Amino acid sequence: MNAARQAGGPGAALQAVADRFDRLSSSDRDLLFRTTINVADRSGAKPYADASAWRANIDAQAQVVGFMKAAGVVGANGALDQKAAQAKAAEDPKFATALRLSLRSDNNSPEWTQAVSQLFGRAAPQDEVRLSDAAKAVLATAPAPAPTSAQSPTAPSTPYREGSIASITA
Protein backbone atom coordinates (compact mmCIF):
# COMPACT_ATOMS: atom_id res chain seq x y z
CA MET A 1 0.00 0.00 0.00
CA ASN A 2 2.83 2.42 0.83
CA ALA A 3 4.54 1.75 -2.49
CA ALA A 4 1.25 2.31 -4.32
CA ARG A 5 0.68 5.54 -2.42
CA GLN A 6 4.16 6.79 -3.25
CA ALA A 7 3.87 5.79 -6.90
CA GLY A 8 0.32 6.90 -7.60
CA GLY A 9 -0.94 8.89 -4.65
CA PRO A 10 -4.00 8.23 -2.48
CA GLY A 11 -6.05 6.79 -5.35
CA ALA A 12 -3.43 4.11 -6.01
CA ALA A 13 -3.28 3.31 -2.29
CA LEU A 14 -7.05 2.84 -2.16
CA GLN A 15 -6.92 0.61 -5.23
CA ALA A 16 -4.09 -1.43 -3.71
CA VAL A 17 -6.14 -1.98 -0.54
CA ALA A 18 -9.18 -3.06 -2.56
CA ASP A 19 -7.13 -5.35 -4.82
CA ARG A 20 -5.40 -7.02 -1.88
CA PHE A 21 -8.73 -7.55 -0.10
CA ASP A 22 -10.27 -9.04 -3.26
CA ARG A 23 -7.40 -11.53 -3.60
CA LEU A 24 -7.91 -12.97 -0.10
CA SER A 25 -9.90 -16.14 0.43
CA SER A 26 -13.48 -15.61 1.56
CA SER A 27 -12.66 -16.76 5.11
CA ASP A 28 -9.66 -14.39 5.28
CA ARG A 29 -11.77 -11.51 3.92
CA ASP A 30 -14.40 -12.21 6.56
CA LEU A 31 -11.80 -12.38 9.34
CA LEU A 32 -10.04 -9.19 8.22
CA PHE A 33 -13.34 -7.36 7.87
CA ARG A 34 -14.67 -8.39 11.29
CA THR A 35 -11.45 -7.91 13.26
CA THR A 36 -9.81 -4.91 11.61
CA ILE A 37 -11.98 -2.99 9.16
CA ASN A 38 -15.35 -3.07 10.89
CA VAL A 39 -14.34 -2.69 14.53
CA ALA A 40 -16.97 -1.00 16.70
CA ASP A 41 -16.27 2.50 17.96
CA ARG A 42 -16.64 3.66 21.59
CA SER A 43 -20.41 3.72 21.27
CA GLY A 44 -20.50 0.17 19.91
CA ALA A 45 -21.46 1.26 16.39
CA LYS A 46 -19.77 -0.44 13.47
CA PRO A 47 -19.03 1.66 10.37
CA TYR A 48 -20.23 -0.83 7.75
CA ALA A 49 -23.18 -3.19 7.40
CA ASP A 50 -21.03 -5.83 5.70
CA ALA A 51 -17.87 -6.32 3.64
CA SER A 52 -19.61 -5.39 0.38
CA ALA A 53 -20.64 -2.03 1.91
CA TRP A 54 -17.01 -1.39 2.86
CA ARG A 55 -15.84 -2.42 -0.60
CA ALA A 56 -18.38 -0.08 -2.24
CA ASN A 57 -17.16 2.71 0.02
CA ILE A 58 -13.53 2.10 -0.97
CA ASP A 59 -14.55 2.30 -4.63
CA ALA A 60 -16.45 5.55 -3.97
CA GLN A 61 -13.48 7.08 -2.16
CA ALA A 62 -11.20 6.10 -5.04
CA GLN A 63 -13.61 7.72 -7.51
CA VAL A 64 -13.59 11.01 -5.60
CA VAL A 65 -9.80 10.98 -5.22
CA GLY A 66 -9.32 10.17 -8.90
CA PHE A 67 -11.77 12.86 -9.96
CA MET A 68 -9.96 15.47 -7.86
CA LYS A 69 -6.60 14.41 -9.24
CA ALA A 70 -7.85 14.50 -12.84
CA ALA A 71 -9.25 17.98 -12.21
CA GLY A 72 -5.74 19.20 -11.36
CA VAL A 73 -6.47 20.29 -7.80
CA VAL A 74 -4.22 17.77 -6.04
CA GLY A 75 -0.67 18.86 -5.34
CA ALA A 76 2.49 16.82 -5.82
CA ASN A 77 2.31 15.83 -2.15
CA GLY A 78 -1.12 14.22 -2.70
CA ALA A 79 -2.95 16.90 -0.71
CA LEU A 80 -5.90 18.87 -2.02
CA ASP A 81 -4.97 22.42 -3.09
CA GLN A 82 -7.85 24.28 -1.42
CA LYS A 83 -7.42 27.48 -3.43
CA ALA A 84 -7.42 25.66 -6.78
CA ALA A 85 -10.33 23.47 -5.66
CA GLN A 86 -12.47 26.47 -4.68
CA ALA A 87 -11.75 28.19 -8.00
CA LYS A 88 -12.68 25.02 -9.93
CA ALA A 89 -15.84 24.58 -7.82
CA ALA A 90 -16.98 28.09 -8.69
CA GLU A 91 -17.04 27.23 -12.40
CA ASP A 92 -18.07 23.55 -12.37
CA PRO A 93 -21.20 22.38 -10.48
CA LYS A 94 -20.27 18.68 -10.67
CA PHE A 95 -16.84 19.44 -9.26
CA ALA A 96 -18.43 21.58 -6.52
CA THR A 97 -20.60 18.61 -5.50
CA ALA A 98 -17.60 16.26 -5.53
CA LEU A 99 -15.61 18.75 -3.44
CA ARG A 100 -18.41 18.98 -0.85
CA LEU A 101 -18.52 15.19 -0.69
CA SER A 102 -14.74 14.96 -0.33
CA LEU A 103 -14.80 17.36 2.60
CA ARG A 104 -17.58 15.61 4.53
CA SER A 105 -16.57 13.83 7.72
CA ASP A 106 -19.03 10.95 7.22
CA ASN A 107 -17.19 9.49 4.22
CA ASN A 108 -17.71 5.94 5.43
CA SER A 109 -21.50 6.16 5.70
CA PRO A 110 -23.84 4.37 3.29
CA GLU A 111 -25.42 7.74 2.40
CA TRP A 112 -22.04 9.19 1.41
CA THR A 113 -21.21 6.13 -0.68
CA GLN A 114 -24.61 6.33 -2.43
CA ALA A 115 -24.20 10.07 -3.07
CA VAL A 116 -20.83 9.48 -4.74
CA SER A 117 -22.23 6.63 -6.82
CA GLN A 118 -25.10 8.83 -7.98
CA LEU A 119 -22.80 11.74 -8.78
CA PHE A 120 -20.65 9.59 -11.04
CA GLY A 121 -23.60 7.82 -12.66
CA ARG A 122 -23.30 4.49 -10.93
CA ALA A 123 -26.28 4.48 -8.60
CA ALA A 124 -26.88 1.40 -6.50
CA PRO A 125 -29.03 -1.15 -8.28
CA GLN A 126 -32.71 -0.89 -7.53
CA ASP A 127 -34.74 -3.93 -6.56
CA GLU A 128 -36.82 -5.16 -9.46
CA VAL A 129 -39.12 -8.09 -10.09
CA ARG A 130 -39.44 -9.30 -13.67
CA LEU A 131 -42.37 -11.57 -14.41
CA SER A 132 -42.89 -13.75 -17.43
CA ASP A 133 -45.89 -13.05 -19.65
CA ALA A 134 -47.61 -16.13 -18.19
CA ALA A 135 -47.08 -14.89 -14.62
CA LYS A 136 -48.41 -11.45 -15.56
CA ALA A 137 -51.52 -13.06 -17.04
CA VAL A 138 -52.13 -15.09 -13.87
CA LEU A 139 -51.71 -12.00 -11.69
CA ALA A 140 -54.05 -9.98 -13.88
CA THR A 141 -56.86 -12.52 -13.41
CA ALA A 142 -56.25 -13.21 -9.72
CA PRO A 143 -58.37 -11.34 -7.18
CA ALA A 144 -56.57 -8.95 -4.87
CA PRO A 145 -55.93 -10.49 -1.46
CA ALA A 146 -58.10 -9.17 1.36
CA PRO A 147 -56.13 -7.57 4.20
CA THR A 148 -55.94 -9.72 7.31
CA SER A 149 -55.87 -8.50 10.87
CA ALA A 150 -52.08 -9.03 10.84
CA GLN A 151 -51.73 -6.63 7.90
CA SER A 152 -52.12 -3.11 9.14
CA PRO A 153 -52.89 -0.36 6.62
CA THR A 154 -51.01 2.13 8.82
CA ALA A 155 -47.32 2.87 8.45
CA PRO A 156 -44.92 0.69 10.44
CA SER A 157 -43.74 2.10 13.73
CA THR A 158 -40.07 1.42 12.94
CA PRO A 159 -38.14 3.24 10.19
CA TYR A 160 -37.69 1.47 6.89
CA ARG A 161 -34.27 1.39 5.21
CA GLU A 162 -34.06 0.58 1.54
CA GLY A 163 -31.02 -1.38 0.46
CA SER A 164 -29.48 -2.38 -2.84
CA ILE A 165 -29.80 -6.11 -2.15
CA ALA A 166 -32.44 -6.35 0.57
CA SER A 167 -34.60 -3.84 2.37
CA ILE A 168 -34.99 -3.96 6.12
CA THR A 169 -36.93 -2.37 8.90
CA ALA A 170 -34.37 -0.74 11.17
CSV table of C-alpha atoms in Angstrom, one decimal:
chain,number,residue,atom,x,y,z
A,1,MET,CA,0.0,0.0,0.0
A,2,ASN,CA,2.8,2.4,0.8
A,3,ALA,CA,4.5,1.7,-2.5
A,4,ALA,CA,1.2,2.3,-4.3
A,5,ARG,CA,0.7,5.5,-2.4
A,6,GLN,CA,4.2,6.8,-3.2
A,7,ALA,CA,3.9,5.8,-6.9
A,8,GLY,CA,0.3,6.9,-7.6
A,9,GLY,CA,-0.9,8.9,-4.6
A,10,PRO,CA,-4.0,8.2,-2.5
A,11,GLY,CA,-6.0,6.8,-5.3
A,12,ALA,CA,-3.4,4.1,-6.0
A,13,ALA,CA,-3.3,3.3,-2.3
A,14,LEU,CA,-7.0,2.8,-2.2
A,15,GLN,CA,-6.9,0.6,-5.2
A,16,ALA,CA,-4.1,-1.4,-3.7
A,17,VAL,CA,-6.1,-2.0,-0.5
A,18,ALA,CA,-9.2,-3.1,-2.6
A,19,ASP,CA,-7.1,-5.4,-4.8
A,20,ARG,CA,-5.4,-7.0,-1.9
A,21,PHE,CA,-8.7,-7.5,-0.1
A,22,ASP,CA,-10.3,-9.0,-3.3
A,23,ARG,CA,-7.4,-11.5,-3.6
A,24,LEU,CA,-7.9,-13.0,-0.1
A,25,SER,CA,-9.9,-16.1,0.4
A,26,SER,CA,-13.5,-15.6,1.6
A,27,SER,CA,-12.7,-16.8,5.1
A,28,ASP,CA,-9.7,-14.4,5.3
A,29,ARG,CA,-11.8,-11.5,3.9
A,30,ASP,CA,-14.4,-12.2,6.6
A,31,LEU,CA,-11.8,-12.4,9.3
A,32,LEU,CA,-10.0,-9.2,8.2
A,33,PHE,CA,-13.3,-7.4,7.9
A,34,ARG,CA,-14.7,-8.4,11.3
A,35,THR,CA,-11.4,-7.9,13.3
A,36,THR,CA,-9.8,-4.9,11.6
A,37,ILE,CA,-12.0,-3.0,9.2
A,38,ASN,CA,-15.3,-3.1,10.9
A,39,VAL,CA,-14.3,-2.7,14.5
A,40,ALA,CA,-17.0,-1.0,16.7
A,41,ASP,CA,-16.3,2.5,18.0
A,42,ARG,CA,-16.6,3.7,21.6
A,43,SER,CA,-20.4,3.7,21.3
A,44,GLY,CA,-20.5,0.2,19.9
A,45,ALA,CA,-21.5,1.3,16.4
A,46,LYS,CA,-19.8,-0.4,13.5
A,47,PRO,CA,-19.0,1.7,10.4
A,48,TYR,CA,-20.2,-0.8,7.7
A,49,ALA,CA,-23.2,-3.2,7.4
A,50,ASP,CA,-21.0,-5.8,5.7
A,51,ALA,CA,-17.9,-6.3,3.6
A,52,SER,CA,-19.6,-5.4,0.4
A,53,ALA,CA,-20.6,-2.0,1.9
A,54,TRP,CA,-17.0,-1.4,2.9
A,55,ARG,CA,-15.8,-2.4,-0.6
A,56,ALA,CA,-18.4,-0.1,-2.2
A,57,ASN,CA,-17.2,2.7,0.0
A,58,ILE,CA,-13.5,2.1,-1.0
A,59,ASP,CA,-14.6,2.3,-4.6
A,60,ALA,CA,-16.5,5.6,-4.0
A,61,GLN,CA,-13.5,7.1,-2.2
A,62,ALA,CA,-11.2,6.1,-5.0
A,63,GLN,CA,-13.6,7.7,-7.5
A,64,VAL,CA,-13.6,11.0,-5.6
A,65,VAL,CA,-9.8,11.0,-5.2
A,66,GLY,CA,-9.3,10.2,-8.9
A,67,PHE,CA,-11.8,12.9,-10.0
A,68,MET,CA,-10.0,15.5,-7.9
A,69,LYS,CA,-6.6,14.4,-9.2
A,70,ALA,CA,-7.9,14.5,-12.8
A,71,ALA,CA,-9.3,18.0,-12.2
A,72,GLY,CA,-5.7,19.2,-11.4
A,73,VAL,CA,-6.5,20.3,-7.8
A,74,VAL,CA,-4.2,17.8,-6.0
A,75,GLY,CA,-0.7,18.9,-5.3
A,76,ALA,CA,2.5,16.8,-5.8
A,77,ASN,CA,2.3,15.8,-2.2
A,78,GLY,CA,-1.1,14.2,-2.7
A,79,ALA,CA,-2.9,16.9,-0.7
A,80,LEU,CA,-5.9,18.9,-2.0
A,81,ASP,CA,-5.0,22.4,-3.1
A,82,GLN,CA,-7.8,24.3,-1.4
A,83,LYS,CA,-7.4,27.5,-3.4
A,84,ALA,CA,-7.4,25.7,-6.8
A,85,ALA,CA,-10.3,23.5,-5.7
A,86,GLN,CA,-12.5,26.5,-4.7
A,87,ALA,CA,-11.7,28.2,-8.0
A,88,LYS,CA,-12.7,25.0,-9.9
A,89,ALA,CA,-15.8,24.6,-7.8
A,90,ALA,CA,-17.0,28.1,-8.7
A,91,GLU,CA,-17.0,27.2,-12.4
A,92,ASP,CA,-18.1,23.5,-12.4
A,93,PRO,CA,-21.2,22.4,-10.5
A,94,LYS,CA,-20.3,18.7,-10.7
A,95,PHE,CA,-16.8,19.4,-9.3
A,96,ALA,CA,-18.4,21.6,-6.5
A,97,THR,CA,-20.6,18.6,-5.5
A,98,ALA,CA,-17.6,16.3,-5.5
A,99,LEU,CA,-15.6,18.8,-3.4
A,100,ARG,CA,-18.4,19.0,-0.9
A,101,LEU,CA,-18.5,15.2,-0.7
A,102,SER,CA,-14.7,15.0,-0.3
A,103,LEU,CA,-14.8,17.4,2.6
A,104,ARG,CA,-17.6,15.6,4.5
A,105,SER,CA,-16.6,13.8,7.7
A,106,ASP,CA,-19.0,10.9,7.2
A,107,ASN,CA,-17.2,9.5,4.2
A,108,ASN,CA,-17.7,5.9,5.4
A,109,SER,CA,-21.5,6.2,5.7
A,110,PRO,CA,-23.8,4.4,3.3
A,111,GLU,CA,-25.4,7.7,2.4
A,112,TRP,CA,-22.0,9.2,1.4
A,113,THR,CA,-21.2,6.1,-0.7
A,114,GLN,CA,-24.6,6.3,-2.4
A,115,ALA,CA,-24.2,10.1,-3.1
A,116,VAL,CA,-20.8,9.5,-4.7
A,117,SER,CA,-22.2,6.6,-6.8
A,118,GLN,CA,-25.1,8.8,-8.0
A,119,LEU,CA,-22.8,11.7,-8.8
A,120,PHE,CA,-20.7,9.6,-11.0
A,121,GLY,CA,-23.6,7.8,-12.7
A,122,ARG,CA,-23.3,4.5,-10.9
A,123,ALA,CA,-26.3,4.5,-8.6
A,124,ALA,CA,-26.9,1.4,-6.5
A,125,PRO,CA,-29.0,-1.1,-8.3
A,126,GLN,CA,-32.7,-0.9,-7.5
A,127,ASP,CA,-34.7,-3.9,-6.6
A,128,GLU,CA,-36.8,-5.2,-9.5
A,129,VAL,CA,-39.1,-8.1,-10.1
A,130,ARG,CA,-39.4,-9.3,-13.7
A,131,LEU,CA,-42.4,-11.6,-14.4
A,132,SER,CA,-42.9,-13.7,-17.4
A,133,ASP,CA,-45.9,-13.0,-19.6
A,134,ALA,CA,-47.6,-16.1,-18.2
A,135,ALA,CA,-47.1,-14.9,-14.6
A,136,LYS,CA,-48.4,-11.4,-15.6
A,137,ALA,CA,-51.5,-13.1,-17.0
A,138,VAL,CA,-52.1,-15.1,-13.9
A,139,LEU,CA,-51.7,-12.0,-11.7
A,140,ALA,CA,-54.0,-10.0,-13.9
A,141,THR,CA,-56.9,-12.5,-13.4
A,142,ALA,CA,-56.2,-13.2,-9.7
A,143,PRO,CA,-58.4,-11.3,-7.2
A,144,ALA,CA,-56.6,-8.9,-4.9
A,145,PRO,CA,-55.9,-10.5,-1.5
A,146,ALA,CA,-58.1,-9.2,1.4
A,147,PRO,CA,-56.1,-7.6,4.2
A,148,THR,CA,-55.9,-9.7,7.3
A,149,SER,CA,-55.9,-8.5,10.9
A,150,ALA,CA,-52.1,-9.0,10.8
A,151,GLN,CA,-51.7,-6.6,7.9
A,152,SER,CA,-52.1,-3.1,9.1
A,153,PRO,CA,-52.9,-0.4,6.6
A,154,THR,CA,-51.0,2.1,8.8
A,155,ALA,CA,-47.3,2.9,8.4
A,156,PRO,CA,-44.9,0.7,10.4
A,157,SER,CA,-43.7,2.1,13.7
A,158,THR,CA,-40.1,1.4,12.9
A,159,PRO,CA,-38.1,3.2,10.2
A,160,TYR,CA,-37.7,1.5,6.9
A,161,ARG,CA,-34.3,1.4,5.2
A,162,GLU,CA,-34.1,0.6,1.5
A,163,GLY,CA,-31.0,-1.4,0.5
A,164,SER,CA,-29.5,-2.4,-2.8
A,165,ILE,CA,-29.8,-6.1,-2.1
A,166,ALA,CA,-32.4,-6.4,0.6
A,167,SER,CA,-34.6,-3.8,2.4
A,168,ILE,CA,-35.0,-4.0,6.1
A,169,THR,CA,-36.9,-2.4,8.9
A,170,ALA,CA,-34.4,-0.7,11.2
